[in-house]
Each structure stands twice: as structure tokens, then as C-alpha cells.
Amino acid sequence: MTDEASANTSTGRQRAAVLRGLGTHLPSRTVTNEELSQRLDTSDEWIRTRTGIRQRYWAEQGTATGDLATEAGTRALKAAGCDGVDAVILATSTPDHHCPGTAPDVAARLELGTVPAFDISAVCAGFVYALATAAGTIAAGIAERVLVIGAETYSTILDPQDRNTSVIFGDGAGAVVLEAGAADEPGALLGFDLGSDGRYKDLITVPAGGSRQRAQGPEDDPSQFCFTMQGKQVFTHAVTRMGESSEALLGRVGWSAESVDRFVGHQANVRILHALSDQLGIDRDRAVVNLDRVGNTSAASIPLALADGVNSKEIKAGDRVLMTAFGGGLTWGSTALIWPDINVV
Ligand code: ACO
């Protein structure tokens, strides 16, 4: 345990991971529903009414997840007013390479020295998993400050001919700095509920390219390397799992659903967010929605929604904020905090 960790324990105040700054980055290229309708059998009307999405951002050719992550990380460090951290955790399911992880490269590009840096692969629940990992690292006294990033370039794994997936996903990155502090101060992560159910692993998958279905060479079917999703079944699981996880977390934290000021759910589909709000008993207008502008950005979804919520003044210092996410695996996770008075860059 570090000196600071033992000092904090000796004060009697419980040590916790506290949010100090938030930064985001989106690629410059906007892709509208109209643009997709020109090359796919779909329409702006279908996409808007079935998902709530109006546009998304796709990275230009040559831009990778690590590039977006580095930009968001730079901004989070600036927002937190710090130039160093003790660890970097990157949540992504679109890493720059299978090997090595993307986080060490991001840490080096951010000139953070030789700090531990690793990727977490929990698909759309990845950011909440990364927050939990960082909080555990801080609680154990292994680190005082951790940079947690969620970054994705789903545009690189989408099948351009698949209207079921191409209209839904966007690219982007969001990052936070967590620092050791006290559990009773604003910004402290108050608890976690995490889960997985691998029986449904095939509902969301990139079939080939791993050790199960190895790349063979030119005879490979390119579609096997693209993202697939059984949307209807995923929808049902998303509502059930995020609902149960949110309820478990609220119980753990001791909050009633009515006391939640802002509900930040994974931005997959506005119908899922409405169904979840209704199920939990949280007014729909307390749900932060930015998927209309950015689409489903997987592991970047929660930090991008938090930033938009703050910038639109929907999330204010002192608000009780509940976050919940769900993704392939299946994986899910929830956490909560009192929103702190921090910078968002
Ligand atoms: N444009 C027009 N028609 C379409 C499109 C499209 N882009 N996509 C599908 N359709 C058609 C289907 O082919 C189907 O036609 P059919 O009735 O002739 O077979 C019809 O629309 C209805 O399709 P459904 O799949 O039933 O549509 P649904 O209302 O379920 O919406 C969607 C699909 C948006 C994918 C929804 O199911 C959804 O949001 N699912 C959850 C996604 C999610 O939560 N993901 C989170 C995890 S993501 C991750 O981890 C990476």
C-alpha cells in the first residue's frame, strides 16, 4: 500500500476512487442516415423511429482506436489538471492490433512514462468494467491516479452491406481521471454491479480472426471478420440485464429509483432507454440521450453521454447519477456517483 493509501485509511475516511476530470473526442466525419440510405436498403425514417439515431461519426481511413483514445486521454488529463497518472486502462473491442494491447501505446503517446497500461475487452460494458478495475486498483493502494478510457472504431469492423449493424454504430472516445479520495466526497464511485452470461456469446460476435476461427489467408470469407448482432434478442437481454443490474446497484448504494437525478444508460437504442426508465421507475426525461448524434459507440458510450449531459447542463454538480451498460459477451455493469464540480474538455 502506498503512503497516501495508508494515510487515508488512518484518517478513518474510507478510501475511494474519485472522478477528477472528463475528456472526449469524436472523429471529424459525420455520417448521416441519408448518406447510409443511399447505399443500403434503409431510410432515415426507419433508423430514427427504430433506434433514435440521426447521425454518427466514423473515423477517416488511417485513424485507429488508439488515435481517438490518445485525444480523449489528453483532454481528460487537461480537465483534471494533471500531467501524470499511475496506470492507464483502455476499454475497447476494436483495438489497434490483436497483439499488443493498445493502452501501452496510448500511455507512451501521452508521455506518461512506464506506467502499467492494459486493455479491457467487455464490449459495450467495457467502460464500466474499466472503472471498476481502476477503482479496485486505487482501493488496493496500487495506484493513486488512473486514466480510464473507452474508445472504439466500430466503423472498421462493420460489414458495409449489413443494414442491421451499419446504421447503429459510431466511432468515438471518452476518458476520465480517477484519483484516490474519500468515499463521502462528490465524484466518489459508490459501488459496482457487474455480470456476464457467456451462454449468449453468439448474439454479438466477430466470428473469425481469433484462435477459435483462425484466419487462413486469401480464401477467408471477409464477412466472417465483420461484426454481427442478433438485434431483437439483444434488445430483450439489454433491457432485462441493465434493469436488474441497476436495481442491484441502487440497493447496494442505498438510493431509491425516484432519487436518481440523471440516468446514463448505454446509448444503444432510445427505445431501450425508455423501456429501462419505465422498468426502473425513473422519469424518461431524466435519461441522458445523445445517441441521436453519436450512435452506439460501444465502450465510449457512457463517457460521451456523461460529457454531453454536462455540456447541455442536464447533469449538474450534486446530481445523483446512475450509469448502466450492456454489451456482447454478454456483459453488463452499473455504477453510481454524486456528480462532482469538474471540468469537461
Ligand atoms: N433499415 C430498414 N429495415 C431494417 C434495418 C434497417 N437498417 N435493419 C433491420 N431492418 C428490418 C429487418 O430486416 C426486419 O425486417 P423483416 O421484418 O422483413 O424481417 C425489420 O426491419 C425488423 O427488424 P428487427 O431486427 O426486428 O428490428 P428491431 O425493431 O428489433 O430493431 C435493432 C433492430 C435496432 C438492432 C434493435 O433490435 C436493437 O436496438 N437491438 C439492441 C441493440 C443493443 O442493445 N446493442 C447493445 C450491445 S451492442 C455491443 O455490445 C457491441
Short mmCIF file of C-alpha atoms and ligand atoms in Angstrom, two decimals:
data_model
loop_
_atom_site.label_atom_id
_atom_site.label_comp_id
_atom_site.label_asym_id
_atom_site.label_seq_id
_atom_site.Cartn_x
_atom_site.Cartn_y
_atom_site.Cartn_z
CA MET A 1 0.00 0.00 0.00
CA THR A 2 1.33 3.48 -0.83
CA ASP A 3 1.96 6.08 1.89
CA GLU A 4 -1.06 8.07 0.75
CA ALA A 5 -3.23 4.94 0.87
CA SER A 6 -2.26 4.12 4.44
CA ALA A 7 -2.60 7.79 5.44
CA ASN A 8 -6.09 7.89 4.03
CA THR A 9 -7.02 4.72 5.88
CA SER A 10 -5.60 6.08 9.11
CA THR A 11 -7.88 9.15 8.89
CA GLY A 12 -10.84 6.81 9.22
CA ARG A 13 -12.40 8.06 5.98
CA GLN A 14 -12.95 5.23 3.56
CA ARG A 15 -10.65 5.37 0.52
CA ALA A 16 -12.43 5.57 -2.82
CA ALA A 17 -11.82 6.33 -6.50
CA VAL A 18 -12.98 9.89 -7.20
CA LEU A 19 -13.73 11.42 -10.61
CA ARG A 20 -11.44 14.42 -11.25
CA GLY A 21 -11.84 15.18 -14.97
CA LEU A 22 -13.57 14.09 -18.17
CA GLY A 23 -12.46 14.45 -21.79
CA THR A 24 -13.87 13.27 -25.11
CA HIS A 25 -13.00 13.11 -28.77
CA LEU A 26 -15.05 12.38 -31.88
CA PRO A 27 -13.77 11.90 -35.44
CA SER A 28 -14.49 14.78 -37.80
CA ARG A 29 -16.51 12.80 -40.36
CA THR A 30 -20.27 12.87 -39.76
CA VAL A 31 -22.29 10.07 -41.37
CA THR A 32 -25.98 10.89 -41.66
CA ASN A 33 -28.89 8.50 -42.06
CA GLU A 34 -29.42 9.99 -45.50
CA GLU A 35 -25.89 9.03 -46.54
CA LEU A 36 -26.40 5.42 -45.42
CA SER A 37 -29.79 5.28 -47.14
CA GLN A 38 -28.07 5.97 -50.46
CA ARG A 39 -26.16 2.68 -50.36
CA LEU A 40 -28.25 0.45 -48.09
CA ASP A 41 -31.87 -0.71 -48.19
CA THR A 42 -32.83 1.54 -45.30
CA SER A 43 -34.24 5.01 -44.63
CA ASP A 44 -33.80 7.93 -42.27
CA GLU A 45 -37.34 7.26 -41.06
CA TRP A 46 -36.60 3.57 -40.19
CA ILE A 47 -33.36 4.38 -38.40
CA ARG A 48 -34.86 7.28 -36.42
CA THR A 49 -38.02 5.50 -35.35
CA ARG A 50 -36.43 2.09 -34.58
CA THR A 51 -33.25 3.39 -32.87
CA GLY A 52 -33.43 7.17 -32.31
CA ILE A 53 -30.16 7.67 -34.20
CA ARG A 54 -29.88 10.61 -36.66
CA GLN A 55 -26.13 10.57 -37.33
CA ARG A 56 -22.88 9.06 -36.14
CA TYR A 57 -19.14 9.80 -36.60
CA TRP A 58 -16.81 7.44 -38.45
CA ALA A 59 -13.05 7.69 -38.36
CA GLU A 60 -11.27 8.54 -41.60
CA GLN A 61 -9.20 5.81 -43.25
CA GLY A 62 -5.94 5.57 -41.32
CA THR A 63 -7.38 6.69 -37.97
CA ALA A 64 -7.38 3.95 -35.35
CA THR A 65 -8.85 3.48 -31.89
CA GLY A 66 -5.53 4.43 -30.28
CA ASP A 67 -5.62 7.81 -32.03
CA LEU A 68 -9.07 8.63 -30.65
CA ALA A 69 -8.08 7.29 -27.21
CA THR A 70 -4.96 9.47 -27.13
CA GLU A 71 -7.01 12.60 -27.94
CA ALA A 72 -9.62 11.82 -25.27
CA GLY A 73 -6.87 10.96 -22.77
CA THR A 74 -5.10 14.27 -23.42
CA ARG A 75 -8.34 16.12 -22.75
CA ALA A 76 -9.16 14.15 -19.59
CA LEU A 77 -5.71 14.89 -18.16
CA LYS A 78 -6.18 18.57 -19.02
CA ALA A 79 -9.65 18.58 -17.45
CA ALA A 80 -8.26 17.02 -14.28
CA GLY A 81 -5.34 19.46 -14.26
CA CYS A 82 -2.74 16.72 -14.00
CA ASP A 83 0.12 15.59 -16.21
CA GLY A 84 0.72 12.17 -14.72
CA VAL A 85 -1.15 9.04 -13.64
CA ASP A 86 -0.07 5.68 -12.19
CA ALA A 87 -1.95 3.47 -14.66
CA VAL A 88 -3.87 3.56 -17.94
CA ILE A 89 -6.84 1.27 -18.59
CA LEU A 90 -8.40 1.28 -22.05
CA ALA A 91 -11.78 -0.34 -22.68
CA THR A 92 -12.19 -1.32 -26.32
CA SER A 93 -13.30 -4.18 -28.54
CA THR A 94 -11.72 -2.55 -31.61
CA PRO A 95 -8.06 -2.43 -30.53
CA ASP A 96 -5.39 -1.25 -32.95
CA HIS A 97 -4.00 -4.81 -33.07
CA HIS A 98 -4.81 -8.22 -31.59
CA CYS A 99 -1.37 -8.01 -30.03
CA PRO A 100 -0.04 -5.93 -28.34
CA GLY A 101 -2.74 -4.10 -26.39
CA THR A 102 -3.47 -0.52 -27.43
CA ALA A 103 -3.16 1.02 -23.94
CA PRO A 104 0.67 0.91 -23.71
CA ASP A 105 0.94 2.84 -26.99
CA VAL A 106 -1.61 5.39 -25.75
CA ALA A 107 0.30 5.78 -22.46
CA ALA A 108 3.55 6.34 -24.36
CA ARG A 109 1.96 8.86 -26.70
CA LEU A 110 0.60 10.71 -23.67
CA GLU A 111 4.18 10.75 -22.28
CA LEU A 112 3.06 9.06 -19.08
CA GLY A 113 6.29 7.13 -18.66
CA THR A 114 6.43 3.42 -17.91
CA VAL A 115 3.14 3.16 -16.03
CA PRO A 116 1.13 -0.07 -16.23
CA ALA A 117 -1.24 0.07 -19.20
CA PHE A 118 -3.64 -2.57 -20.45
CA ASP A 119 -6.82 -3.09 -22.47
CA ILE A 120 -10.14 -4.40 -21.20
CA SER A 121 -12.44 -6.24 -23.61
CA ALA A 122 -16.01 -6.25 -22.33
CA VAL A 123 -17.63 -4.78 -25.46
CA CYS A 124 -20.24 -2.09 -24.66
CA ALA A 125 -19.94 -2.71 -20.90
CA GLY A 126 -16.17 -2.17 -21.14
CA PHE A 127 -16.07 1.33 -19.68
CA VAL A 128 -17.92 0.32 -16.51
CA TYR A 129 -15.66 -2.74 -16.20
CA ALA A 130 -12.64 -0.43 -16.61
CA LEU A 131 -13.96 1.96 -13.94
CA ALA A 132 -14.39 -0.99 -11.57
CA THR A 133 -10.86 -2.23 -12.29
CA ALA A 134 -9.44 1.25 -11.73
CA ALA A 135 -11.44 1.67 -8.51
CA GLY A 136 -10.12 -1.67 -7.26
CA THR A 137 -6.57 -0.69 -8.17
CA ILE A 138 -6.95 2.55 -6.23
CA ALA A 139 -8.69 0.86 -3.27
CA ALA A 140 -5.83 -1.64 -3.02
CA GLY A 141 -3.30 1.19 -2.88
CA ILE A 142 -1.63 0.08 -6.12
CA ALA A 143 -2.29 3.46 -7.75
CA GLU A 144 -3.26 6.97 -6.70
CA ARG A 145 -4.45 8.13 -10.10
CA VAL A 146 -5.73 6.13 -13.06
CA LEU A 147 -6.62 7.26 -16.57
CA VAL A 148 -9.63 5.25 -17.77
CA ILE A 149 -10.50 5.45 -21.47
CA GLY A 150 -13.33 3.99 -23.55
CA ALA A 151 -12.53 4.18 -27.27
CA GLU A 152 -13.85 2.47 -30.38
CA THR A 153 -13.70 2.47 -34.15
CA TYR A 154 -16.60 0.14 -34.95
CA SER A 155 -16.62 1.50 -38.49
CA THR A 156 -13.55 -0.70 -39.06
CA ILE A 157 -15.41 -3.96 -38.26
CA LEU A 158 -18.83 -3.22 -39.74
CA ASP A 159 -19.97 -5.05 -42.87
CA PRO A 160 -20.82 -2.10 -45.15
CA GLN A 161 -23.60 -4.18 -46.75
CA ASP A 162 -25.28 -5.14 -43.44
CA ARG A 163 -28.10 -2.72 -42.71
CA ASN A 164 -28.72 -4.45 -39.35
CA THR A 165 -25.44 -3.15 -37.91
CA SER A 166 -24.09 -0.41 -40.20
CA VAL A 167 -26.78 2.09 -39.20
CA ILE A 168 -26.26 1.66 -35.47
CA PHE A 169 -22.60 2.07 -34.61
CA GLY A 170 -20.37 5.12 -34.43
CA ASP A 171 -16.73 5.82 -33.50
CA GLY A 172 -15.50 7.93 -30.59
CA ALA A 173 -13.65 8.08 -27.32
CA GLY A 174 -14.15 9.32 -23.77
CA ALA A 175 -11.79 9.31 -20.82
CA VAL A 176 -11.77 10.11 -17.11
CA VAL A 177 -9.12 10.59 -14.47
CA LEU A 178 -9.89 8.78 -11.21
CA GLU A 179 -7.92 9.71 -8.12
CA ALA A 180 -7.77 8.33 -4.59
CA GLY A 181 -10.03 10.31 -2.30
CA ALA A 182 -12.71 9.79 0.31
CA ALA A 183 -15.89 7.80 -0.21
CA ASP A 184 -18.03 10.65 1.10
CA GLU A 185 -16.82 13.31 -1.34
CA PRO A 186 -18.63 14.18 -4.61
CA GLY A 187 -17.31 12.16 -7.54
CA ALA A 188 -16.55 9.04 -5.47
CA LEU A 189 -17.65 5.88 -7.25
CA LEU A 190 -20.09 4.46 -4.73
CA GLY A 191 -20.25 0.82 -5.81
CA PHE A 192 -20.49 -1.56 -8.73
CA ASP A 193 -22.67 -4.32 -10.06
CA LEU A 194 -21.01 -6.37 -12.82
CA GLY A 195 -22.08 -9.54 -14.61
CA SER A 196 -21.74 -11.75 -17.65
CA ASP A 197 -23.54 -14.63 -19.36
CA GLY A 198 -21.38 -16.42 -21.91
CA ARG A 199 -24.18 -18.77 -22.92
CA TYR A 200 -25.27 -15.97 -25.25
CA LYS A 201 -21.82 -15.20 -26.68
CA ASP A 202 -23.01 -15.73 -30.26
CA LEU A 203 -25.62 -12.93 -30.13
CA ILE A 204 -22.89 -10.33 -30.66
CA THR A 205 -19.71 -11.50 -32.34
CA VAL A 206 -16.91 -11.08 -34.84
CA PRO A 207 -16.68 -14.78 -35.79
CA ALA A 208 -13.20 -15.06 -37.30
CA GLY A 209 -9.69 -13.82 -36.59
CA GLY A 210 -9.25 -15.20 -33.07
CA SER A 211 -7.91 -18.60 -32.03
CA ARG A 212 -11.35 -20.29 -32.37
CA GLN A 213 -11.77 -19.50 -36.05
CA ARG A 214 -8.29 -18.70 -37.30
CA ALA A 215 -7.52 -16.50 -40.26
CA GLN A 216 -6.45 -18.81 -43.12
CA GLY A 217 -5.47 -16.45 -45.88
CA PRO A 218 -6.94 -15.28 -49.17
CA GLU A 219 -9.64 -17.99 -49.14
CA ASP A 220 -11.22 -16.48 -45.98
CA ASP A 221 -14.78 -15.18 -46.25
CA PRO A 222 -14.39 -11.42 -45.45
CA SER A 223 -17.85 -11.30 -43.85
CA GLN A 224 -16.55 -13.62 -41.10
CA PHE A 225 -14.31 -10.80 -39.91
CA CYS A 226 -17.21 -8.36 -39.59
CA PHE A 227 -19.38 -7.61 -36.60
CA THR A 228 -22.71 -9.46 -36.32
CA MET A 229 -25.58 -8.87 -33.91
CA GLN A 230 -28.93 -10.63 -33.36
CA GLY A 231 -30.62 -7.30 -32.63
CA LYS A 232 -34.04 -8.46 -31.45
CA GLN A 233 -32.69 -10.96 -28.87
CA VAL A 234 -30.03 -8.49 -27.79
CA PHE A 235 -32.73 -5.86 -27.22
CA THR A 236 -34.56 -8.09 -24.74
CA HIS A 237 -31.38 -9.02 -22.87
CA ALA A 238 -30.27 -5.39 -22.79
CA VAL A 239 -33.45 -4.24 -21.05
CA THR A 240 -33.51 -7.18 -18.61
CA ARG A 241 -29.81 -7.18 -17.70
CA MET A 242 -29.37 -3.40 -17.38
CA GLY A 243 -32.62 -3.22 -15.39
CA GLU A 244 -31.58 -5.96 -12.94
CA SER A 245 -28.06 -4.59 -12.65
CA SER A 246 -29.32 -1.04 -11.99
CA GLU A 247 -31.70 -2.29 -9.31
CA ALA A 248 -28.94 -4.33 -7.64
CA LEU A 249 -26.64 -1.31 -7.69
CA LEU A 250 -29.28 1.06 -6.32
CA GLY A 251 -29.87 -1.40 -3.47
CA ARG A 252 -26.16 -1.59 -2.76
CA VAL A 253 -25.76 2.21 -2.78
CA GLY A 254 -28.96 2.77 -0.81
CA TRP A 255 -30.66 5.03 -3.37
CA SER A 256 -34.30 4.80 -4.43
CA ALA A 257 -35.06 5.00 -8.15
CA GLU A 258 -37.01 8.23 -7.56
CA SER A 259 -33.93 9.85 -6.02
CA VAL A 260 -31.84 9.37 -9.19
CA ASP A 261 -31.40 12.78 -10.86
CA ARG A 262 -29.74 11.53 -14.06
CA PHE A 263 -29.80 8.11 -15.63
CA VAL A 264 -26.92 7.48 -18.05
CA GLY A 265 -27.56 4.18 -19.83
CA HIS A 266 -25.57 2.63 -22.66
CA GLN A 267 -26.58 4.53 -25.80
CA ALA A 268 -27.72 1.61 -27.98
CA ASN A 269 -31.32 2.47 -28.76
CA VAL A 270 -33.66 5.14 -27.40
CA ARG A 271 -36.40 2.51 -27.09
CA ILE A 272 -34.14 0.53 -24.74
CA LEU A 273 -33.51 3.65 -22.64
CA HIS A 274 -37.25 4.37 -22.42
CA ALA A 275 -38.07 0.75 -21.53
CA LEU A 276 -35.37 0.78 -18.85
CA SER A 277 -36.55 4.10 -17.40
CA ASP A 278 -40.10 2.76 -17.19
CA GLN A 279 -38.98 -0.52 -15.64
CA LEU A 280 -36.84 1.23 -13.02
CA GLY A 281 -39.41 3.92 -12.26
CA ILE A 282 -37.15 6.78 -13.33
CA ASP A 283 -38.82 9.57 -15.36
CA ARG A 284 -37.87 9.24 -19.03
CA ASP A 285 -36.75 12.86 -19.11
CA ARG A 286 -34.06 12.05 -16.52
CA ALA A 287 -32.35 9.74 -19.02
CA VAL A 288 -29.44 11.39 -20.81
CA VAL A 289 -29.76 10.72 -24.55
CA ASN A 290 -27.02 11.57 -27.05
CA LEU A 291 -27.27 8.53 -29.35
CA ASP A 292 -29.20 10.68 -31.82
CA ARG A 293 -25.90 12.49 -32.53
CA VAL A 294 -23.25 9.79 -31.98
CA GLY A 295 -24.97 6.41 -32.42
CA ASN A 296 -23.84 3.40 -30.41
CA THR A 297 -20.15 3.97 -29.64
CA SER A 298 -19.79 0.81 -27.51
CA ALA A 299 -17.15 1.32 -24.78
CA ALA A 300 -17.07 5.08 -25.46
CA SER A 301 -20.83 5.40 -24.98
CA ILE A 302 -21.01 6.18 -21.25
CA PRO A 303 -18.25 8.85 -21.09
CA LEU A 304 -19.56 10.53 -24.26
CA ALA A 305 -23.08 10.62 -22.77
CA LEU A 306 -21.74 12.00 -19.47
CA ALA A 307 -19.90 14.78 -21.31
CA ASP A 308 -22.93 15.69 -23.41
CA GLY A 309 -25.09 15.61 -20.26
CA VAL A 310 -22.77 18.08 -18.53
CA ASN A 311 -22.36 20.32 -21.58
CA SER A 312 -26.14 20.52 -22.05
CA LYS A 313 -26.47 21.27 -18.30
CA GLU A 314 -28.65 18.18 -17.82
CA ILE A 315 -26.03 16.88 -15.36
CA LYS A 316 -25.06 19.36 -12.64
CA ALA A 317 -22.75 19.20 -9.65
CA GLY A 318 -24.56 17.46 -6.79
CA ASP A 319 -26.79 15.31 -9.02
CA ARG A 320 -27.19 11.63 -8.22
CA VAL A 321 -26.06 9.89 -11.40
CA LEU A 322 -26.74 6.22 -12.18
CA MET A 323 -24.76 4.60 -15.04
CA THR A 324 -25.51 1.23 -16.60
CA ALA A 325 -24.12 -0.53 -19.65
CA PHE A 326 -24.62 -3.76 -21.56
CA GLY A 327 -22.80 -5.48 -24.39
CA GLY A 328 -21.53 -8.56 -26.16
CA GLY A 329 -20.34 -11.44 -24.07
CA LEU A 330 -22.94 -10.94 -22.76
CA THR A 331 -21.58 -8.46 -20.24
CA TRP A 332 -23.18 -5.74 -18.16
CA GLY A 333 -22.31 -3.35 -15.36
CA SER A 334 -23.62 -0.43 -13.31
CA THR A 335 -22.14 2.21 -11.05
CA ALA A 336 -23.22 5.47 -9.41
CA LEU A 337 -21.81 8.71 -8.07
CA ILE A 338 -22.74 12.19 -6.91
CA TRP A 339 -21.65 14.38 -9.81
CA PRO A 340 -18.60 16.47 -8.81
CA ASP A 341 -17.79 20.03 -9.88
CA ILE A 342 -15.22 19.05 -12.53
CA ASN A 343 -14.03 20.26 -15.91
CA VAL A 344 -15.20 18.56 -19.09
CA VAL A 345 -12.94 19.20 -22.08
N1 ACO B 1 -33.38 -0.43 -42.34
C1 ACO B 1 -34.57 -0.96 -42.70
N2 ACO B 1 -35.02 -2.14 -42.24
C2 ACO B 1 -34.23 -2.80 -41.39
C3 ACO B 1 -32.98 -2.30 -40.97
C4 ACO B 1 -32.56 -1.08 -41.50
N3 ACO B 1 -31.39 -0.50 -41.17
N4 ACO B 1 -32.43 -3.18 -40.10
C5 ACO B 1 -33.31 -4.19 -39.97
N5 ACO B 1 -34.40 -3.97 -40.75
C6 ACO B 1 -35.57 -4.79 -40.95
C7 ACO B 1 -35.32 -6.24 -40.61
O1 ACO B 1 -34.76 -6.91 -41.70
C8 ACO B 1 -36.72 -6.71 -40.30
O2 ACO B 1 -37.39 -6.98 -41.49
P1 ACO B 1 -38.40 -8.25 -41.59
O3 ACO B 1 -39.48 -7.95 -40.61
O4 ACO B 1 -38.82 -8.21 -43.01
O5 ACO B 1 -37.57 -9.43 -41.20
C9 ACO B 1 -37.38 -5.49 -39.67
O6 ACO B 1 -36.58 -4.35 -40.04
C10 ACO B 1 -37.42 -5.55 -38.17
O7 ACO B 1 -36.15 -5.97 -37.72
P2 ACO B 1 -35.85 -6.16 -36.22
O8 ACO B 1 -34.48 -6.72 -36.03
O9 ACO B 1 -36.99 -6.86 -35.58
O10 ACO B 1 -35.86 -4.62 -35.76
P3 ACO B 1 -35.87 -4.08 -34.32
O11 ACO B 1 -37.06 -3.26 -34.13
O12 ACO B 1 -35.57 -5.13 -33.30
O13 ACO B 1 -34.63 -3.10 -34.36
C11 ACO B 1 -32.36 -3.04 -33.63
C12 ACO B 1 -33.34 -3.60 -34.63
C13 ACO B 1 -32.31 -1.53 -33.80
C14 ACO B 1 -30.98 -3.63 -33.88
C15 ACO B 1 -32.83 -3.36 -32.19
O14 ACO B 1 -33.16 -4.72 -32.13
C16 ACO B 1 -31.80 -3.05 -31.14
O15 ACO B 1 -31.55 -1.91 -30.85
N6 ACO B 1 -31.26 -4.07 -30.50
C17 ACO B 1 -30.38 -3.90 -29.35
C18 ACO B 1 -29.01 -3.44 -29.71
C19 ACO B 1 -28.21 -3.32 -28.44
O16 ACO B 1 -28.69 -3.10 -27.36
N7 ACO B 1 -26.92 -3.45 -28.52
C20 ACO B 1 -26.14 -3.32 -27.29
C21 ACO B 1 -24.97 -4.08 -27.33
S1 ACO B 1 -24.05 -3.71 -28.75
C22 ACO B 1 -22.50 -4.29 -28.42
O17 ACO B 1 -22.24 -4.90 -27.42
C23 ACO B 1 -21.44 -4.04 -29.40
#
